[in-house]
Short mmCIF file of C-alpha atoms and ligand atoms in Angstrom, two decimals:
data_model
loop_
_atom_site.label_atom_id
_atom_site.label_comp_id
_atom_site.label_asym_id
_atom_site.label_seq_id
_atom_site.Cartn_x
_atom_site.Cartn_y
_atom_site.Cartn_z
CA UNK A 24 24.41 -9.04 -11.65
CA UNK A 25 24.63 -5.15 -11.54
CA UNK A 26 24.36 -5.63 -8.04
CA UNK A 27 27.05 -6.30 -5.24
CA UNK A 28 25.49 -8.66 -2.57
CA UNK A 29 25.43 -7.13 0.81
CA UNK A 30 28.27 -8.80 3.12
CA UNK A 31 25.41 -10.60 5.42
CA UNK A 32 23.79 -11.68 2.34
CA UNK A 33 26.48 -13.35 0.81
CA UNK A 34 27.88 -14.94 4.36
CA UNK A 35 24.65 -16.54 4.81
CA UNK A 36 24.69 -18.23 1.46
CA UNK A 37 28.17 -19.39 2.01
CA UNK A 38 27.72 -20.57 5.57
CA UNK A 39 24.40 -22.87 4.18
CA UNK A 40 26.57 -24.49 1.46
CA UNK A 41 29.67 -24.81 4.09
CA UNK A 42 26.91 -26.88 5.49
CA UNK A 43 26.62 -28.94 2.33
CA UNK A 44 22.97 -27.36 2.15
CA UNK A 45 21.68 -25.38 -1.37
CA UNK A 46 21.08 -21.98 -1.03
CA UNK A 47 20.31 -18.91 -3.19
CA UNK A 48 18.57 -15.77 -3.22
CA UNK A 49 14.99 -15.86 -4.92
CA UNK A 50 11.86 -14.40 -6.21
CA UNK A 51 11.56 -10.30 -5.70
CA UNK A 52 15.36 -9.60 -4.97
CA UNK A 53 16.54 -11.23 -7.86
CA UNK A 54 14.04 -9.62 -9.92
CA UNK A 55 14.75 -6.56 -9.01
CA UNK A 56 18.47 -6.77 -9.46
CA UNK A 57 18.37 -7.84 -13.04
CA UNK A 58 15.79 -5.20 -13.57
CA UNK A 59 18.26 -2.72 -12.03
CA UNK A 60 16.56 -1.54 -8.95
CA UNK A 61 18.19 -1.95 -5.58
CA UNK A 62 15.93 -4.94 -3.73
CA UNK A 63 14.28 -4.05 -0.92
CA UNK A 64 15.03 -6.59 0.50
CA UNK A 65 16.52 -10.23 0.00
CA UNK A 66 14.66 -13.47 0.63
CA UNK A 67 17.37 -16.90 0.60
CA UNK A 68 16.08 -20.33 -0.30
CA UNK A 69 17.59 -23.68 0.63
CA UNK A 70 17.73 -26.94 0.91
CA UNK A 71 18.78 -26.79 4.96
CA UNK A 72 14.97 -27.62 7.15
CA UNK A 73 14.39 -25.12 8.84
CA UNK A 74 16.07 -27.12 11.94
CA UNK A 75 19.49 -27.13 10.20
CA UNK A 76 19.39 -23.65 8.98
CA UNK A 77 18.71 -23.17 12.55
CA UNK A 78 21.87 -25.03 13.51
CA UNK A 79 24.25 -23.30 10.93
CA UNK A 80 23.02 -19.81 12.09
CA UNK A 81 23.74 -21.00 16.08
CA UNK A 82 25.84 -18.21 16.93
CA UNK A 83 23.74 -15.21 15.83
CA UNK A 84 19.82 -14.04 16.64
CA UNK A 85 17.16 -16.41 14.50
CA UNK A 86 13.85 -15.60 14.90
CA UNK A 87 11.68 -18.20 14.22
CA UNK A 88 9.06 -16.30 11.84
CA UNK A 89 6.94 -18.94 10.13
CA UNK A 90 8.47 -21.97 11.09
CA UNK A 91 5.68 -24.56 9.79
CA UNK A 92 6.30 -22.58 6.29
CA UNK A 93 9.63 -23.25 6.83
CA UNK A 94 11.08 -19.37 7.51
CA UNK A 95 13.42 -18.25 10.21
CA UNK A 96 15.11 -14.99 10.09
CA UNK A 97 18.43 -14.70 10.91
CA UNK A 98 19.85 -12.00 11.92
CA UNK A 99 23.32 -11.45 10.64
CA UNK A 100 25.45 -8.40 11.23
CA UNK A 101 22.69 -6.65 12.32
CA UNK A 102 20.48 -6.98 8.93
CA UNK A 103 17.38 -9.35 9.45
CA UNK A 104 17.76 -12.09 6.53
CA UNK A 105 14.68 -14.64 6.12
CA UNK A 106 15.48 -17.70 4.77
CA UNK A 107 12.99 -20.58 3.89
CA UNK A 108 13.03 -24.00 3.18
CA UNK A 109 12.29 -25.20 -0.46
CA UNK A 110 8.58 -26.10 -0.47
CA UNK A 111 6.65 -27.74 -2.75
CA UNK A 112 2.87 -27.07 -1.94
CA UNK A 113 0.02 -29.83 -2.31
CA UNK A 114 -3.38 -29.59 -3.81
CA UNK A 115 -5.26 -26.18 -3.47
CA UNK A 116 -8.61 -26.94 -2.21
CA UNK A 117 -10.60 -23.86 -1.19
CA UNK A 118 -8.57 -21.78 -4.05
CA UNK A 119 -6.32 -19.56 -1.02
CA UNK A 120 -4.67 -22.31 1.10
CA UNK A 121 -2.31 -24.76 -0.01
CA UNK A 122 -4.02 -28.31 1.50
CA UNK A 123 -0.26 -29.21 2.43
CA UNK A 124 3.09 -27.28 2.46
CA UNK A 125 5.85 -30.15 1.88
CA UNK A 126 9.49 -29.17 2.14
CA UNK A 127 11.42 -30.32 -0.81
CA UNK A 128 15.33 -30.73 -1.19
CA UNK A 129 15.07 -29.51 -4.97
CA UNK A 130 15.31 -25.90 -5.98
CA UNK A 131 12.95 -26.90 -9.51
CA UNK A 132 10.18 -27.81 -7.05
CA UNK A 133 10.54 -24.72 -4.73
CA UNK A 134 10.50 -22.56 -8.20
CA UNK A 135 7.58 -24.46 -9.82
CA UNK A 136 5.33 -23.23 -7.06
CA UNK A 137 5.97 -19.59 -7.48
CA UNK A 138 3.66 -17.35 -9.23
CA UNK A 139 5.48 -15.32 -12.22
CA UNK A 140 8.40 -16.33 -14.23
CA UNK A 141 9.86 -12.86 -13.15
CA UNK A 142 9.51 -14.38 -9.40
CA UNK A 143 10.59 -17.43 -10.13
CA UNK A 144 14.41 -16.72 -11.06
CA UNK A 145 17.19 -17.88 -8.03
CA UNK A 146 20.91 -16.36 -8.09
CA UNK A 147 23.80 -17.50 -6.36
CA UNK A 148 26.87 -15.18 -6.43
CA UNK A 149 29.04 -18.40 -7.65
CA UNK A 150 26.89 -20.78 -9.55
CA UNK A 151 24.80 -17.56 -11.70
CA UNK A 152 21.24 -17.32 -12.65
CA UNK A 153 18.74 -20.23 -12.02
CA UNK A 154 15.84 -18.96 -14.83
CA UNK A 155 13.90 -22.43 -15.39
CA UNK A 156 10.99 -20.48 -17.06
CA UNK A 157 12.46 -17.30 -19.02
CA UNK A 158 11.86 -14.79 -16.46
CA UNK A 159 15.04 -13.19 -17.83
CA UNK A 160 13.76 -13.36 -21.66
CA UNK A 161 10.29 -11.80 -19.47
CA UNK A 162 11.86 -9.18 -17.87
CA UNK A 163 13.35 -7.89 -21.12
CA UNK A 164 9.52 -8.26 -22.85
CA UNK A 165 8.19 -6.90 -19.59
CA UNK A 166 6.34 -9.33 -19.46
CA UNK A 167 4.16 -10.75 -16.71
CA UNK A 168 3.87 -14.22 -17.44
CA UNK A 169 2.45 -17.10 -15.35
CA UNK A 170 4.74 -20.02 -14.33
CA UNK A 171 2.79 -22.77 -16.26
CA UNK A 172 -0.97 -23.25 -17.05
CA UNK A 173 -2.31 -19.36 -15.75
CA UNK A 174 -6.16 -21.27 -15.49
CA UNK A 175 -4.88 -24.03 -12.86
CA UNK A 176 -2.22 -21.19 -11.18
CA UNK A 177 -5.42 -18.65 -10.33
CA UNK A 178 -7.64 -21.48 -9.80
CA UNK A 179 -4.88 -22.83 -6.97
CA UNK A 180 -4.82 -19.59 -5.57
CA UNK A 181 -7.05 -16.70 -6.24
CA UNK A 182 -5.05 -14.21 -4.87
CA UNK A 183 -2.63 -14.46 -7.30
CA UNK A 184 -4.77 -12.47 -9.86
CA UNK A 185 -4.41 -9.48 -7.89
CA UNK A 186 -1.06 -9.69 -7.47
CA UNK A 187 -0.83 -10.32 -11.55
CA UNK A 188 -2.58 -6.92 -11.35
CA UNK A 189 -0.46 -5.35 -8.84
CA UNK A 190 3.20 -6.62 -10.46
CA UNK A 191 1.94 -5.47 -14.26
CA UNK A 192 1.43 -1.46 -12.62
CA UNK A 193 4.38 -1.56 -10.25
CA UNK A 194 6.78 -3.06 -13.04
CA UNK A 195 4.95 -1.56 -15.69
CA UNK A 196 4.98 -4.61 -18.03
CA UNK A 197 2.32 -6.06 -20.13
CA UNK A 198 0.64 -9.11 -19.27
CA UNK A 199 0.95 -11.97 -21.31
CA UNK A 200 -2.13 -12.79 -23.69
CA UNK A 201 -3.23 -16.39 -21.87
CA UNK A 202 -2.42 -14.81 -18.51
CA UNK A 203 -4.89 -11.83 -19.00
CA UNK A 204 -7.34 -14.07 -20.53
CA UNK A 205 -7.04 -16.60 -17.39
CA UNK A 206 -7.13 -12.88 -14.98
CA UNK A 207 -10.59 -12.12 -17.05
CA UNK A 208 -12.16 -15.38 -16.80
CA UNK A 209 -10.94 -16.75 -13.20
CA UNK A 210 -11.86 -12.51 -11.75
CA UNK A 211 -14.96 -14.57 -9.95
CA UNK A 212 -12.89 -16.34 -7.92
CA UNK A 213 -11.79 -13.48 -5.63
CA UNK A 214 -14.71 -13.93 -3.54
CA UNK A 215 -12.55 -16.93 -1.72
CA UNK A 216 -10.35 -14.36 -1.01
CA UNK A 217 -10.56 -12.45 2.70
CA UNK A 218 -11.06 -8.92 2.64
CA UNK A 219 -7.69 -8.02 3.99
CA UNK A 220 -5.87 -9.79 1.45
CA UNK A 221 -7.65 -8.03 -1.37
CA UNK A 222 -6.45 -4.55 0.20
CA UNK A 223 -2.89 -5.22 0.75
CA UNK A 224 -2.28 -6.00 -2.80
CA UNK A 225 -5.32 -3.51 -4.01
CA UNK A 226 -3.94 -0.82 -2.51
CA UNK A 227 0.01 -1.31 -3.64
CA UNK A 228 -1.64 -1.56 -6.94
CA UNK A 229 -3.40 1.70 -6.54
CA UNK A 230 -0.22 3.19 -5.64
CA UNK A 231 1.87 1.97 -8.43
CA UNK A 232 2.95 4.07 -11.38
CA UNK A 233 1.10 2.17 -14.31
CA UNK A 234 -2.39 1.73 -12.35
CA UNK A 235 -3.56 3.75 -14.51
CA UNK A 236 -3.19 1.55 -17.50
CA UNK A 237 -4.26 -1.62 -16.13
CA UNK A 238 -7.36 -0.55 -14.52
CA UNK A 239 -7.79 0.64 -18.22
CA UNK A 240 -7.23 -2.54 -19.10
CA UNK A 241 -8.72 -5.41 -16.12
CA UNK A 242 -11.35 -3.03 -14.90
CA UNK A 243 -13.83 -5.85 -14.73
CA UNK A 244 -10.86 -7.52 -12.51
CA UNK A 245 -10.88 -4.68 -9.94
CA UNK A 246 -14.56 -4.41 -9.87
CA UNK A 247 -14.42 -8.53 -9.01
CA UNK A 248 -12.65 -7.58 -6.08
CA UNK A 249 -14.37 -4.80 -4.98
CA UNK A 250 -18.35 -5.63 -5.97
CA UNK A 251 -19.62 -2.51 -3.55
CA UNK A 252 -17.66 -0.36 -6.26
CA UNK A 253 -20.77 1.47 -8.70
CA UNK A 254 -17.47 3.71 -10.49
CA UNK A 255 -13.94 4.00 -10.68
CA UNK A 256 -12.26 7.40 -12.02
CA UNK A 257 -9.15 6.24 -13.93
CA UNK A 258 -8.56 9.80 -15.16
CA UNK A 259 -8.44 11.10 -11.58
CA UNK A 260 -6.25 8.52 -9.80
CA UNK A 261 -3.91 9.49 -12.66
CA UNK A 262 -3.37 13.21 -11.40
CA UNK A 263 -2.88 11.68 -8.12
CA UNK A 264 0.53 11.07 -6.75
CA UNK A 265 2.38 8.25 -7.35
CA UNK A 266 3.09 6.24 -4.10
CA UNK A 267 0.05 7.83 -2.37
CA UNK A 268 -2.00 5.60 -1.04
CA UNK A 269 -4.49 7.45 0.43
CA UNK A 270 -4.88 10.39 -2.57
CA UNK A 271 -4.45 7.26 -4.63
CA UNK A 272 -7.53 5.21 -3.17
CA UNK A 273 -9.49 8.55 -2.91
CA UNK A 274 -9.26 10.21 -6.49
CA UNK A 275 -9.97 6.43 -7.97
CA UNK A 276 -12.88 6.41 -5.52
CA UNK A 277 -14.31 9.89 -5.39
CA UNK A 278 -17.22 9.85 -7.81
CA UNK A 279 -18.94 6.90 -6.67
CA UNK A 280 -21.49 7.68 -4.54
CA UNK A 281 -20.98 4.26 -2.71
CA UNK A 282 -17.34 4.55 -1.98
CA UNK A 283 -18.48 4.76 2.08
CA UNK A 284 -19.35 1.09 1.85
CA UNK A 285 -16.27 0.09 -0.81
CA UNK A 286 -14.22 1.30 2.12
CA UNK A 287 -15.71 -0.15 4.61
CA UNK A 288 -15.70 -3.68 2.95
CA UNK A 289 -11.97 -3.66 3.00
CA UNK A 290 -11.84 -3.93 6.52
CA UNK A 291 -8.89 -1.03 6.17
CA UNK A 292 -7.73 0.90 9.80
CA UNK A 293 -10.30 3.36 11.22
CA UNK A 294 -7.83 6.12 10.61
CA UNK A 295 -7.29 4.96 6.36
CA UNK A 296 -11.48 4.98 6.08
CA UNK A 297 -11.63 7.89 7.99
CA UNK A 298 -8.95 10.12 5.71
CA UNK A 299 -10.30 8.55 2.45
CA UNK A 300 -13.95 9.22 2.96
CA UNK A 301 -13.12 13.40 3.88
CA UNK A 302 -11.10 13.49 1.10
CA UNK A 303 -13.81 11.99 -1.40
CA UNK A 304 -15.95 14.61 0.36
CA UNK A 305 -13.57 17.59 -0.37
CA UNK A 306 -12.27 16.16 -3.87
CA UNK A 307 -14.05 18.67 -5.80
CA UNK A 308 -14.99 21.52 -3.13
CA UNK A 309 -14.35 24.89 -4.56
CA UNK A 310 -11.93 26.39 -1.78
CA UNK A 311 -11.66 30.05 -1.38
CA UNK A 312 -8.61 31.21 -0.13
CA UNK A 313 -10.04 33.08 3.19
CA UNK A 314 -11.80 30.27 4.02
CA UNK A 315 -8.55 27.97 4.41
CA UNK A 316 -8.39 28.11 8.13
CA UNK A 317 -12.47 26.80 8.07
CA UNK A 318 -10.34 23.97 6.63
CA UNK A 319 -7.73 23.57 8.25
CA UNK A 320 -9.68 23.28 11.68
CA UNK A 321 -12.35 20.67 9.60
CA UNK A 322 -10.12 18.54 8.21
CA UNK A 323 -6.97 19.14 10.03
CA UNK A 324 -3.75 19.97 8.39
CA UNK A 325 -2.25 16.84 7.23
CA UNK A 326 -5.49 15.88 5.44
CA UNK A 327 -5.71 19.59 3.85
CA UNK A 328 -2.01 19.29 2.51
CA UNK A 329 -2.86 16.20 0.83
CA UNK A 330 -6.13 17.39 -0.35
CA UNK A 331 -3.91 20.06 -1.98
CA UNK A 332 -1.75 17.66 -3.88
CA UNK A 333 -4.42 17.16 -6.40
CA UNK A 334 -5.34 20.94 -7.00
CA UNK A 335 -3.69 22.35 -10.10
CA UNK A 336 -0.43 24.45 -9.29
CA UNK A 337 -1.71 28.10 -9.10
CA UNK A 338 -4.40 26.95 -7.12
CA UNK A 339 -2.24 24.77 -4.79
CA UNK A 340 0.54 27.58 -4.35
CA UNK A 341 -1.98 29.87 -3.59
CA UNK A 342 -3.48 27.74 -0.84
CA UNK A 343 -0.69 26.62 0.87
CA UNK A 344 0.65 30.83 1.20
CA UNK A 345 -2.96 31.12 3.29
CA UNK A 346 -2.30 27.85 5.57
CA UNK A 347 1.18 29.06 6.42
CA UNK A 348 -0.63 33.00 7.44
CA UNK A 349 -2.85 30.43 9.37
CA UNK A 350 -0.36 29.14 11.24
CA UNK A 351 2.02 31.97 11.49
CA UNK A 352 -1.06 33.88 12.99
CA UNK A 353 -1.55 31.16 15.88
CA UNK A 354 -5.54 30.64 14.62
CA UNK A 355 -7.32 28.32 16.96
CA UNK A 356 -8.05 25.69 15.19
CA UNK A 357 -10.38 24.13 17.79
CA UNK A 358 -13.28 25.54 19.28
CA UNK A 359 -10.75 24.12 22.71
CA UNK A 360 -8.46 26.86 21.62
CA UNK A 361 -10.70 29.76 21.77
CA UNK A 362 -10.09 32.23 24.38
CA UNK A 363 -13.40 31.31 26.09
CA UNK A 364 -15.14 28.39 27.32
CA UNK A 365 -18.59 27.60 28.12
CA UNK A 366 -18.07 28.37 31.79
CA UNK A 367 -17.05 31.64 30.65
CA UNK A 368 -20.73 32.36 28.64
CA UNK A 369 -22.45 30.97 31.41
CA UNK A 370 -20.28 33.27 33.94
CA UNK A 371 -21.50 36.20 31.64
CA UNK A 372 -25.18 35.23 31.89
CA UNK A 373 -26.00 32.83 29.54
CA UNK A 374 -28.38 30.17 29.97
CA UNK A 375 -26.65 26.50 30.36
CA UNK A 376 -27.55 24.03 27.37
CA UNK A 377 -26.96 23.11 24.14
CA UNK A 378 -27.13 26.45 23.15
CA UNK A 379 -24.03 27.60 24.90
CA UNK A 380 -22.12 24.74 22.38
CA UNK A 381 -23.38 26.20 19.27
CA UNK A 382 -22.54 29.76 20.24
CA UNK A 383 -18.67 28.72 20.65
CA UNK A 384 -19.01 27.12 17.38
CA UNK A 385 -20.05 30.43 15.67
CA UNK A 386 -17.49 32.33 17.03
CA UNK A 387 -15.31 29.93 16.58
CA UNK A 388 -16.15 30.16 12.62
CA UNK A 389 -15.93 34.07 13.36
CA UNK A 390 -12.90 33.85 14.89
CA UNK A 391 -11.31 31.44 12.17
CA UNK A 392 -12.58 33.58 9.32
CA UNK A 393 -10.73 37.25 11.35
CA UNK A 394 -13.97 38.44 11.66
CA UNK A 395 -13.30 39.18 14.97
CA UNK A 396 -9.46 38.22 16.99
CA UNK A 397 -9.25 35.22 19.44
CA UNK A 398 -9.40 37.44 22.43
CA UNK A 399 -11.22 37.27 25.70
CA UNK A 400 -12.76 40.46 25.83
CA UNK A 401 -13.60 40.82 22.18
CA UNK A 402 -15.29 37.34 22.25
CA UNK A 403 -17.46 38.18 25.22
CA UNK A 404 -18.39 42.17 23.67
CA UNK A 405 -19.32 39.89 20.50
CA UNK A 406 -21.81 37.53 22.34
CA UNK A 407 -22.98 40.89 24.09
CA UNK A 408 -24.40 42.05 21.02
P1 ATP B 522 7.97 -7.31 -3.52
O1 ATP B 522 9.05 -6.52 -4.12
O2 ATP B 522 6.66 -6.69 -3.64
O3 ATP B 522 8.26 -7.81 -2.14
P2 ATP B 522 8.14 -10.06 -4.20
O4 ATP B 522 8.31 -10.72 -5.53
O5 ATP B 522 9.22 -10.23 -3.21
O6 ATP B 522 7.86 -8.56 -4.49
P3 ATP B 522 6.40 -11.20 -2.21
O7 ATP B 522 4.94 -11.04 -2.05
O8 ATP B 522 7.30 -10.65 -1.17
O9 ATP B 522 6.76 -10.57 -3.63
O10 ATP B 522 6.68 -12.75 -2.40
C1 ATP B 522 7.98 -13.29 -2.50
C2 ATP B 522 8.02 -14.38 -3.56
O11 ATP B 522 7.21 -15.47 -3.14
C3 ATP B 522 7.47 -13.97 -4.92
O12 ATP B 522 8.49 -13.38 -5.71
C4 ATP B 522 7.00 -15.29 -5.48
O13 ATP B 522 8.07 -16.04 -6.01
C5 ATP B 522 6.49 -16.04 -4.25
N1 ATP B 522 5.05 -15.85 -3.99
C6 ATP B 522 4.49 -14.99 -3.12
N2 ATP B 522 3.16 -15.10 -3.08
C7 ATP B 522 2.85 -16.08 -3.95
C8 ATP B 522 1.63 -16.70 -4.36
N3 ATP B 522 0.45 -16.30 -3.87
N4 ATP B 522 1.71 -17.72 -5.26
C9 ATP B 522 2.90 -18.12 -5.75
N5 ATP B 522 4.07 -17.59 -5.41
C10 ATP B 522 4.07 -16.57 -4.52
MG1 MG B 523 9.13 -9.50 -1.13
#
């Protein structure tokens, strides 16, 4: 391995066997490793029940995380490890949920379940590589490859074709011939899915640096998943940043005129629908450069600096010189921040009403575009004439 272990990581794999129990590292760590990218972070298997492991670890914090699935986390000089009983899962019934989760004492069973050969390598510092289905010969390919028959694997479990979808763009390896041709047929079978599940691993896909070229390739897979979607700019969510989720979702998004209800099908946070849908709105505004604070106080700054990470350069550079005068020149940015309040047109004569709200609005427009300064007696002169 190109990696060294982390102390905790290896402790806990020699504590298990001191217990006579298996144990080894598995699925995205080791992955990772032999790919050459430091793991995130690293998931043990064993053959200890989840009651032993429990026992070994005694002395330090376990948290019992998913302890019918056979995880506790342990924590061991301060890093959080979770470590999982080998499983075996029974018949798949409704194509999402195992009907039974039964925990083996074999690491082949345990690795027979897992979704890719690439996930379904174990290491152990001592005893080497556990590759029962040529994830190594895969990861040299790149390769994503089902582990066994790719028809019965989606059929089991649906989800697993978008996280076929999501490993190809975040690894950026091809997917194996019978594996895309199970992706293409089985793509009807994400409606067993739930909505949340979908845009977890939707949205890491999105964010990953080959999107681009599978979307090219299983856009009828995406479009199973997301059935409110009418179009899908590939070209776009290319320009956008890599790792973005949000500029991700909204340049892929932008052109179809029912991305409101796309979003909302997702069931994604308030905040995540909120940012995406302004962003479609602004994605191909023409911005002139005194009308940046107009912007800023619309769409607040955060959203305008992304918004800027998908304008060209010049454009972008340009931009971002008239946020900073913006800010340097203390602009209220909401119609709160003005100098004057309602009271304050009301003291001066005007009638109460609706009216009085729409008259801070235009100066605050004035205001924001220097028409006239944020200053109490030049505001109420203004509304004078
Ligand atoms: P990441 O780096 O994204 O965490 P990962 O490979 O660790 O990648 P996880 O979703 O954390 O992915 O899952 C951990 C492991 O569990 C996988 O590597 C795989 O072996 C197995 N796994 C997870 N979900 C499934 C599934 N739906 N079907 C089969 N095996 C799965
Ligand atoms: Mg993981």
């Amino acid at each position: 391995m190109p990696f060294s272990l982390p102390q905790s990581v290896t402790e806990a794999l020699l504590r298990l066997n001191a217990h006579g129990f298996e144990a080894y590292l598995v699925g995205g760590c080791v992955r990772d490793m032999l790919m050459g990218i430091p793991p995130h972070d690293f998931d043990i298997c064993t053959s200890a029940l989840p009651e032993e492991t429990m026992q070994c670890f005694a002395d330090v914090r376990v948290i019992e995380t998913g302890i019918k699935h056979g995880t506790v986390t342990v924590i061991l000089h301060g890093e959080p490890l979770e470590i999982t009983t080998f499983r075996t899962e029974g018949d798949y019934l409704d194509g999402r949920h195992p009907s039974s989760v039964a925990f083996t004492r074999s690491l082949e069973n345990d690795l027979m379940r897992r979704d890719f050969t690439v996930n379904a390598m174990a290491y152990h510092p001592e005893k080497g590589l556990t590759d029962l289905y040529g994830g190594r010969q895969d990861i040299e390919r790149k390769l994503l490859r089902c582990v066994g028959d790719p028809t019965e694997r989606f059929t089991e479990d649906a989800l697993r074709i978008l996280r076929a979808l999501r490993f190809a763009a975040q690894l950026g390896f091809e997917i194996d011939k019978a594996t895309g041709d199970a992706l293409h047929a089985l793509r009807g079978r994400l409606s067993l899915i739930s909505r949340e599940r979908i845009a977890a691993e939707l949205l890491r896909m999105l964010a990953s640096p080959h999107a681009p070229q599978v979307l090219h390739l299983y856009g009828d897979v995406f479009l199973a998943a997301l059935p409110d979607c009418t179009r899908f700019d590939i070209d776009a969510l290319k320009k956008a940043p890599e790792g973005h989720t949000l500029l991700r979702t909204a340049s892929l998004l932008h052109g179809d005129p029912n991305a409101q209800a796309v979003l909302k099908s997702l069931k994604l946070s308030t905040a995540f629908t909120e940012d995406s849908l302004m962003l479609i709105d602004a994605y191909d505004a023409k911005i002139e450069p005194r009308e940046v604070p107009l912007w800023l106080a619309k769409m607040g700054k955060e959203r305008f600096d992304a918004l800027l990470l998908l304008r060209e350069k010049q454009e972008r550079q340009t931009l971002l010189k008239e946020v900073r005068r913006a800010l340097d020149e203390h602009l209220p940015f909401s119609v709160r921040d003005l100098a004057i309040n309602g009271r304050d047109l009301i003291a001066a004569g005007l009638p109460a009403g609706p009216h009085i709200g729409e008259l801070l609005e235009s100066l605050h427009k004035e205001v924001l575009m220097r028409k006239i300064p944020n200053d109490r007696d030049a505001l109420l002169k203004r509304i004078k004439e």
